[in-house]
Tab-separated table of N, CA and C in Angstrom:
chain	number	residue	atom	x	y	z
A	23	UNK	N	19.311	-8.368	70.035
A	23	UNK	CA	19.307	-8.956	71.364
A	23	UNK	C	19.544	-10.462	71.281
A	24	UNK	N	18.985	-11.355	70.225
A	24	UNK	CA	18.842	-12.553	70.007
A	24	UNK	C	20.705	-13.197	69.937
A	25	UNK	N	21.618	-12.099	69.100
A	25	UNK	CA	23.067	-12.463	68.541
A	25	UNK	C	23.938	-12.316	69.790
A	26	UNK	N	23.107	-11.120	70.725
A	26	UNK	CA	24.036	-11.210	71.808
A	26	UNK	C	23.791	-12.055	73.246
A	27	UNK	N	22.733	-12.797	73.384
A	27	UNK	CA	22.300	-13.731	73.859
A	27	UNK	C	23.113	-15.154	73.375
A	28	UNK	N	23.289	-14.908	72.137
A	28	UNK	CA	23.740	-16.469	71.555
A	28	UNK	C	25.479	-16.612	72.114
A	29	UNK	N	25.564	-15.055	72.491
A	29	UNK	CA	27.442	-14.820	72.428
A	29	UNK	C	27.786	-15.018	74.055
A	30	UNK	N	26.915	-15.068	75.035
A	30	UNK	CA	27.131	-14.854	76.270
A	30	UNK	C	27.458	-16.471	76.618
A	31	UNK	N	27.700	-16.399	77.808
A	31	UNK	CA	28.180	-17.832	78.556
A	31	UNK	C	26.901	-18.806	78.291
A	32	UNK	N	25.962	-18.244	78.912
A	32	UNK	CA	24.650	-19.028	78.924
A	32	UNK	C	24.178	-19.328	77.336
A	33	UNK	N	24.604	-18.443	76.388
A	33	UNK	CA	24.044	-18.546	75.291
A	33	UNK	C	24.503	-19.848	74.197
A	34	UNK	N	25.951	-20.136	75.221
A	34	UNK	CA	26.578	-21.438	74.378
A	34	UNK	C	26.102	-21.965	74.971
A	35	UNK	N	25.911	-22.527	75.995
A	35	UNK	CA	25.868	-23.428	76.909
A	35	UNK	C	24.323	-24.057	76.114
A	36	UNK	N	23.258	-22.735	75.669
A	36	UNK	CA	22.135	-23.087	75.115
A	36	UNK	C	22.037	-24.056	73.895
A	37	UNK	N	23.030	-23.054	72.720
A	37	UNK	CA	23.367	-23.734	71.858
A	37	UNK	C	23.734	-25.148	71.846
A	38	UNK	N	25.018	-25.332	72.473
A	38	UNK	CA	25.249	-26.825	72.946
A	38	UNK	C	24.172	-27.756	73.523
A	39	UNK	N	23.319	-27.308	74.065
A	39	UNK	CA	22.252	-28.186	74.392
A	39	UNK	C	20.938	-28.168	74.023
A	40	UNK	N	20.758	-27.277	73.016
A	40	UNK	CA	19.393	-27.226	71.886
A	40	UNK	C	19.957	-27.396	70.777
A	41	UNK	N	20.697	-27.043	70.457
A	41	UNK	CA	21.168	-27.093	69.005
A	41	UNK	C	22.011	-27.648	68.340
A	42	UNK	N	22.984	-28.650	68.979
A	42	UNK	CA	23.818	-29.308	68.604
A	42	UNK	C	23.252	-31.019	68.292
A	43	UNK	N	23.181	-30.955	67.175
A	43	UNK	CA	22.806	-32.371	66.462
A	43	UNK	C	23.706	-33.718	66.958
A	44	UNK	N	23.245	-34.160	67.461
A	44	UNK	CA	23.738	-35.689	67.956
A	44	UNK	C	24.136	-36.509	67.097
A	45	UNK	N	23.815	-36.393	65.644
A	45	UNK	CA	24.323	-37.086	64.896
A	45	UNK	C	25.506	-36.935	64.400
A	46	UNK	N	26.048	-35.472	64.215
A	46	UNK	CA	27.447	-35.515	63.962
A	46	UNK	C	27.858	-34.151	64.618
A	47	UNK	N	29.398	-34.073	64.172
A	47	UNK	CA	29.688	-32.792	64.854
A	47	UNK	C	29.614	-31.636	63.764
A	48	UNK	N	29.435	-30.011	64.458
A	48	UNK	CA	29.071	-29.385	63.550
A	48	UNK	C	29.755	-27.954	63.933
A	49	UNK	N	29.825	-27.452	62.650
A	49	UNK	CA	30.992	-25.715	63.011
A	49	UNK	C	29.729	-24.984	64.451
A	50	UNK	N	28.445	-25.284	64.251
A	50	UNK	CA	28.000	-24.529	65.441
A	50	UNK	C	28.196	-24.812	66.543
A	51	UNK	N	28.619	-25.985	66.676
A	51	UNK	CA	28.105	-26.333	68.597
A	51	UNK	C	30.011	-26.306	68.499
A	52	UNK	N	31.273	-26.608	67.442
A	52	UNK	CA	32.369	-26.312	67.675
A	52	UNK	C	32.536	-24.506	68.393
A	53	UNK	N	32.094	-23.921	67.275
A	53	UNK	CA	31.756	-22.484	67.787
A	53	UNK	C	31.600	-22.303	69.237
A	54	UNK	N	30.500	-22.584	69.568
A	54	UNK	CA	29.725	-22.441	70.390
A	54	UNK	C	30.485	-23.005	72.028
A	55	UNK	N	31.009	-24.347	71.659
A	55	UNK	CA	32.067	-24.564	72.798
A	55	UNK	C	33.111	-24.123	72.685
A	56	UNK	N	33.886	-23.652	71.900
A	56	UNK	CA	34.672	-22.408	71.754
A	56	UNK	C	34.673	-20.801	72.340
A	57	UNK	N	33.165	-20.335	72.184
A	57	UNK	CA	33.236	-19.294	72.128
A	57	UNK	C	32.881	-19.956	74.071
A	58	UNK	N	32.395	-20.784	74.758
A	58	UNK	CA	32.093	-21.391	75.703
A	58	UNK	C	33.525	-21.109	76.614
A	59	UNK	N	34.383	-21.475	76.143
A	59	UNK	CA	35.728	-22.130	76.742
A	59	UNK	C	36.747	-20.672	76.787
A	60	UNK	N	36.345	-19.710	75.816
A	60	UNK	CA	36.925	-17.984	75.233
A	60	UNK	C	36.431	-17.454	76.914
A	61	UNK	N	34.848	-17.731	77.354
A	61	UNK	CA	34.387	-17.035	77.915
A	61	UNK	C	34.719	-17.434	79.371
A	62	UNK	N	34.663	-18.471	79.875
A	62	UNK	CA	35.983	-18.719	80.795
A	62	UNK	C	37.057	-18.254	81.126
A	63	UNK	N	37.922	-18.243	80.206
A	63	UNK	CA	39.783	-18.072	79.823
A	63	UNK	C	39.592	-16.595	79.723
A	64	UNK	N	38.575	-15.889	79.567
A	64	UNK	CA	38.563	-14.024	80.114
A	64	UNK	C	37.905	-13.922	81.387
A	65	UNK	N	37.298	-14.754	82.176
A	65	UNK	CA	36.873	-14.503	83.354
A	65	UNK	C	35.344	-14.053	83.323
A	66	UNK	N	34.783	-14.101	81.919
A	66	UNK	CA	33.386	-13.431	81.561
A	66	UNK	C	32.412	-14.759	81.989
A	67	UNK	N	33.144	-15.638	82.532
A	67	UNK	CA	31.633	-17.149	83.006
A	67	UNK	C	32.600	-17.602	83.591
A	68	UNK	N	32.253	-18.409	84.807
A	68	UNK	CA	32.868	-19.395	85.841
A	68	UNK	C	32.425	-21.175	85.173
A	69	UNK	N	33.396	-22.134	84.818
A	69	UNK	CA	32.608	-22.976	84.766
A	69	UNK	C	31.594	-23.452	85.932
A	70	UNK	N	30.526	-24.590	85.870
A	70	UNK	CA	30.254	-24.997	86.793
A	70	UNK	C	29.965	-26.303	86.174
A	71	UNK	N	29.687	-27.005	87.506
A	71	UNK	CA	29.291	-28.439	87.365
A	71	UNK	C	28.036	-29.134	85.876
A	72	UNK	N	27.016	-27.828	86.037
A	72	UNK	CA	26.087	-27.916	85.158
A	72	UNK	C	26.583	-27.699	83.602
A	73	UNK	N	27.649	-26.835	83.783
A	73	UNK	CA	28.100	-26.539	81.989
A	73	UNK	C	29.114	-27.719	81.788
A	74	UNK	N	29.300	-28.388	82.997
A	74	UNK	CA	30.501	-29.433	82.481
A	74	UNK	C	29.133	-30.553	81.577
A	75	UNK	N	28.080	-30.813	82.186
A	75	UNK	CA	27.533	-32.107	82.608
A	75	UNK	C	26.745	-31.482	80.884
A	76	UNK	N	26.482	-30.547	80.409
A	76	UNK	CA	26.164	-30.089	79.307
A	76	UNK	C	26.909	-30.380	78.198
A	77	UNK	N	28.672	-29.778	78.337
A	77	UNK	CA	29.184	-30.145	77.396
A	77	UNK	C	29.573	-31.582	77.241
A	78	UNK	N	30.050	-32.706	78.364
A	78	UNK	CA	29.972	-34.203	78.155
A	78	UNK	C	28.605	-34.756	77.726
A	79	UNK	N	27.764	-34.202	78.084
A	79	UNK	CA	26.375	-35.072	77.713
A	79	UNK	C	26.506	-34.893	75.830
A	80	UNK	N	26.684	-33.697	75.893
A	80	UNK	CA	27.272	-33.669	74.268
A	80	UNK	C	28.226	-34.665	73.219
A	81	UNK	N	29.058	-34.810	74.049
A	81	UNK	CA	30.339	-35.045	73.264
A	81	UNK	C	30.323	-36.607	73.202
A	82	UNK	N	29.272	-37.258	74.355
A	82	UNK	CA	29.362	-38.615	74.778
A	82	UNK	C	28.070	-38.554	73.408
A	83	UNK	N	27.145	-37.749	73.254
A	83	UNK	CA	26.313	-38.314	71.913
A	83	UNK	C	26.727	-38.520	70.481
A	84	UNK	N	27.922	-37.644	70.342
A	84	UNK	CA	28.467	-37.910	69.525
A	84	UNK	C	29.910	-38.887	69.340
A	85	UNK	N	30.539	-39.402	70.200
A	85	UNK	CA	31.075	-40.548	70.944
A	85	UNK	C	30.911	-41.658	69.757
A	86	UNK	N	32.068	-42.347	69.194
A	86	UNK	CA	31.764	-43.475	68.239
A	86	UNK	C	32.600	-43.901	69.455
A	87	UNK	N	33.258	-43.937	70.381
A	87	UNK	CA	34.224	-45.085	71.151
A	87	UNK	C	33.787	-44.141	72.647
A	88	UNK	N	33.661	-45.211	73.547
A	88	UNK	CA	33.606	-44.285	75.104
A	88	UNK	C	34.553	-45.410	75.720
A	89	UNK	N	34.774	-44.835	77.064
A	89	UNK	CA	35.666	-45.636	77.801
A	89	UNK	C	34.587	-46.357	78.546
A	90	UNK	N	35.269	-46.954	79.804
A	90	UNK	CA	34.421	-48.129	80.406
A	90	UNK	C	33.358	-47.041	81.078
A	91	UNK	N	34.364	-46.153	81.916
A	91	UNK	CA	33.162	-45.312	83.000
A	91	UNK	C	33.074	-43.746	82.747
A	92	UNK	N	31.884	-43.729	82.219
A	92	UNK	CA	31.520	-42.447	81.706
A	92	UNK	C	31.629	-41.186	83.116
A	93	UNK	N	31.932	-41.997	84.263
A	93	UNK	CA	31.607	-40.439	85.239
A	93	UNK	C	33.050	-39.728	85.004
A	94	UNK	N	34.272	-40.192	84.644
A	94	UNK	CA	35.495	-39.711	84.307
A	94	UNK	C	35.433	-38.885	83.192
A	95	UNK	N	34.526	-38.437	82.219
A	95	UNK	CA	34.524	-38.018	80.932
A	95	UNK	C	34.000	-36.841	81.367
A	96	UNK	N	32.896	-36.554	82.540
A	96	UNK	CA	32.315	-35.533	83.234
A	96	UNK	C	33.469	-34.979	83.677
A	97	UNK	N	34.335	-35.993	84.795
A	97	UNK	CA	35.353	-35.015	85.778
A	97	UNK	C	36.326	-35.087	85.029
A	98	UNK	N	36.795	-35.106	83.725
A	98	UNK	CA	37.451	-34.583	82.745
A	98	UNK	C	37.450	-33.126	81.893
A	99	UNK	N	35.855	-33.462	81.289
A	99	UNK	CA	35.584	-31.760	81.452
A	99	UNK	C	35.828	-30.666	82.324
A	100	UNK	N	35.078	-31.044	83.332
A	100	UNK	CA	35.204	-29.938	84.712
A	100	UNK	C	36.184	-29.720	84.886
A	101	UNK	N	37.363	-30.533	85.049
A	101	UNK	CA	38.909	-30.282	85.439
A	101	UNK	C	39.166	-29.102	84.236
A	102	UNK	N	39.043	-29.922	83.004
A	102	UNK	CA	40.018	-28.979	81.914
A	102	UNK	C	39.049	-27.585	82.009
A	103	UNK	N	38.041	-27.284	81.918
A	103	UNK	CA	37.043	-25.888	81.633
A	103	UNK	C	38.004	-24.971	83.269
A	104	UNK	N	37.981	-26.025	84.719
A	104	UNK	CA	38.589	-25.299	85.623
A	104	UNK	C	40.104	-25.112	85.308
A	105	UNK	N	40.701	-25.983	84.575
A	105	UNK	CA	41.864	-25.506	83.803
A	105	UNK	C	41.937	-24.004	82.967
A	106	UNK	N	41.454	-24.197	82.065
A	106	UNK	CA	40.966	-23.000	81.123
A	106	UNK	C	40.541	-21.555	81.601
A	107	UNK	N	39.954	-22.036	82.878
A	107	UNK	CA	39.332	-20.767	83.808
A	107	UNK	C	40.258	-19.745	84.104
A	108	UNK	N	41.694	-21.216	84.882
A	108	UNK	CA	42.444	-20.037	85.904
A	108	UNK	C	43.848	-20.417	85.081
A	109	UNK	N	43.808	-19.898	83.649
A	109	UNK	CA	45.123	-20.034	82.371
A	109	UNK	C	46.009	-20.913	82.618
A	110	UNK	N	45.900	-22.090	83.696
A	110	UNK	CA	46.756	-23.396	83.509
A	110	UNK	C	46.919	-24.273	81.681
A	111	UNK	N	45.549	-24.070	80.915
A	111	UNK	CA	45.827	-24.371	79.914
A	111	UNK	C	45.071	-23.243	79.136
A	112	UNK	N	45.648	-23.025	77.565
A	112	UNK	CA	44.945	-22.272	76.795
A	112	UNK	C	43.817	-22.758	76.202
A	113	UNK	N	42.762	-21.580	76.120
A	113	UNK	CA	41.315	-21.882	75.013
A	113	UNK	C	41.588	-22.802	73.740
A	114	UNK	N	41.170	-23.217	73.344
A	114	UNK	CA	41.165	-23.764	72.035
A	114	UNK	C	41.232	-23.214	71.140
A	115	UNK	N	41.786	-23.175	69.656
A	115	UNK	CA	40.677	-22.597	68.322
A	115	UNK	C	39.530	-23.368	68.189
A	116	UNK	N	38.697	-22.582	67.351
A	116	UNK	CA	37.580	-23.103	66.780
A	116	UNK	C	38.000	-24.174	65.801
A	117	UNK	N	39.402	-24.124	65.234
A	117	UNK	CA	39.530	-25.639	64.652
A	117	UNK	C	40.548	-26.346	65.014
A	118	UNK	N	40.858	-26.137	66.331
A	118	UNK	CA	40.820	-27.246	67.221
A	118	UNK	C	40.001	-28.154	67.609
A	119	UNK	N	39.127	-27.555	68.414
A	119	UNK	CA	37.649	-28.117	68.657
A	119	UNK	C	36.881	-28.644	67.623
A	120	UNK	N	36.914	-27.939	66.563
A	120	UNK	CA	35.923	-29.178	65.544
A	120	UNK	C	36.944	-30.404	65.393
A	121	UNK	N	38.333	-30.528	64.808
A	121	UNK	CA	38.617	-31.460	65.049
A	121	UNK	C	38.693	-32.613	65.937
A	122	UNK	N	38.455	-32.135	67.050
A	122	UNK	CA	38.504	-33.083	68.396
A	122	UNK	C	36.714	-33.661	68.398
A	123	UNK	N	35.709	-32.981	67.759
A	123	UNK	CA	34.952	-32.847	67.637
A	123	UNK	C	34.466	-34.383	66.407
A	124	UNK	N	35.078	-34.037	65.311
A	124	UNK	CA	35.361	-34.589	64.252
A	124	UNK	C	35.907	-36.426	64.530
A	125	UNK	N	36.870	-36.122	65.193
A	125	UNK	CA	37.564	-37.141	65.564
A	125	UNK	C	36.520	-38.290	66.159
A	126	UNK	N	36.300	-37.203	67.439
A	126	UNK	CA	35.768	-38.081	68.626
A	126	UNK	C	34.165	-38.756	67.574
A	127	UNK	N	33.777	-37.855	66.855
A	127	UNK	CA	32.218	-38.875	66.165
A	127	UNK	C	33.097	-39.920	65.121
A	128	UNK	N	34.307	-39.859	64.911
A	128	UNK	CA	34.181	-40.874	64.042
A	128	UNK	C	35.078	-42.021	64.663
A	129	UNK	N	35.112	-41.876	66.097
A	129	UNK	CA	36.000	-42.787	66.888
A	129	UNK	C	37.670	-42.568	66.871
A	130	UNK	N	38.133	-41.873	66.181
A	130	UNK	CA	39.794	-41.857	66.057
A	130	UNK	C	40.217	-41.280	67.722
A	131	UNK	N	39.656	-40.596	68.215
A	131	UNK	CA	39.686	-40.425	69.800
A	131	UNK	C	38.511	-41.194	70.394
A	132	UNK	N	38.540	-41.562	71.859
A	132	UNK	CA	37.594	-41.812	72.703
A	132	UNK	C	37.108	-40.526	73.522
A	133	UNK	N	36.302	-41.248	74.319
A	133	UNK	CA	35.683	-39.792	74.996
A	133	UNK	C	36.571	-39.292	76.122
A	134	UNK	N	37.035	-38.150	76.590
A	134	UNK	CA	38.424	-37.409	77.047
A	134	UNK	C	37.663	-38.361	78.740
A	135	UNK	N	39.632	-38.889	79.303
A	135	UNK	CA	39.230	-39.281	80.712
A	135	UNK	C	40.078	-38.650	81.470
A	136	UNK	N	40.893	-37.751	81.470
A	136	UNK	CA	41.344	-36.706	82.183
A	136	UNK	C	41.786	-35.096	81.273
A	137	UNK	N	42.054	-34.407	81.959
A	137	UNK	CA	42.343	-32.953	81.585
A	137	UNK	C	43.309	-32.885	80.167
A	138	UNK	N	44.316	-34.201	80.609
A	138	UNK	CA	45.199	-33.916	80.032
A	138	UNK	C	44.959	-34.696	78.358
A	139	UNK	N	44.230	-35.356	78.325
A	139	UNK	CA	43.516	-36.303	77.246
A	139	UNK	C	42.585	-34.919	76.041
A	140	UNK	N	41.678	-33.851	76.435
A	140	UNK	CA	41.240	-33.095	76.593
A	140	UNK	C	42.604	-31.945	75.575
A	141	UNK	N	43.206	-31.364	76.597
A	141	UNK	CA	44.649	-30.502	75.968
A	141	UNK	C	45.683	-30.760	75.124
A	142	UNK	N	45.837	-32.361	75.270
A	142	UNK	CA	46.851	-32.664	74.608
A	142	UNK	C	46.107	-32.760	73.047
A	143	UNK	N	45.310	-32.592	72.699
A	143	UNK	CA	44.725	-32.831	71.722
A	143	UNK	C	44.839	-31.883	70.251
């Protein structure tokens, strides 16, 4: 019950926000917003405002560079996850995302300020 809890929409969303270490980026919380972004792009979770504000609160802790105004990094997420939702853009790999992941803690990216900052990646 515990593995299939961890696999559901809510169960990343958990992961990402209990378990993802602020200090660097890591194959779980990559996973985890992966398997996050999978579950979208099949229609199995709707984003919402709260899973956006989850996964930026994330990504801004691990953030070596942010831009001036962090509320764009929020309505960056939300856009691309509502991207992802309705197949305007594709899911990620899982090593996609760690790289962007990777990147963004060691500053070679800043923190994403539109959709397209986000995809093009």
């Amino acid at each position: 019950a515990a593995a299939a809890a961890a696999s559901s929409p809510q169960g990343f969303l958990n992961t990402i926000e209990e378990g993802c270490d602020a200090d660097a980026p890591s194959v779980e919380c990559a996973d985890a917003i992966t398997g996050y972004l999978d579950a979208i792009s099949t229609g199995n979770a709707k984003p919402t405002s709260q899973s956006s504000a989850v996964i930026t609160s994330y990504l801004d802790s691990i953030s070596a560079r942010r831009p001036s105004e962090f509320s764009s990094s929020d309505d960056a997420v939300t856009s691309y996850t509502m991207a992802v939702a309705t197949g305007a853009v594709e899911s990620p790999t899982p090593q996609a995302i760690s790289s962007y992941l990777s990147a963004l803690s060691t500053g070679a990216v800043t923190m994403p300020t539109t959709t397209g900052s986000i995809a093009s990646y």
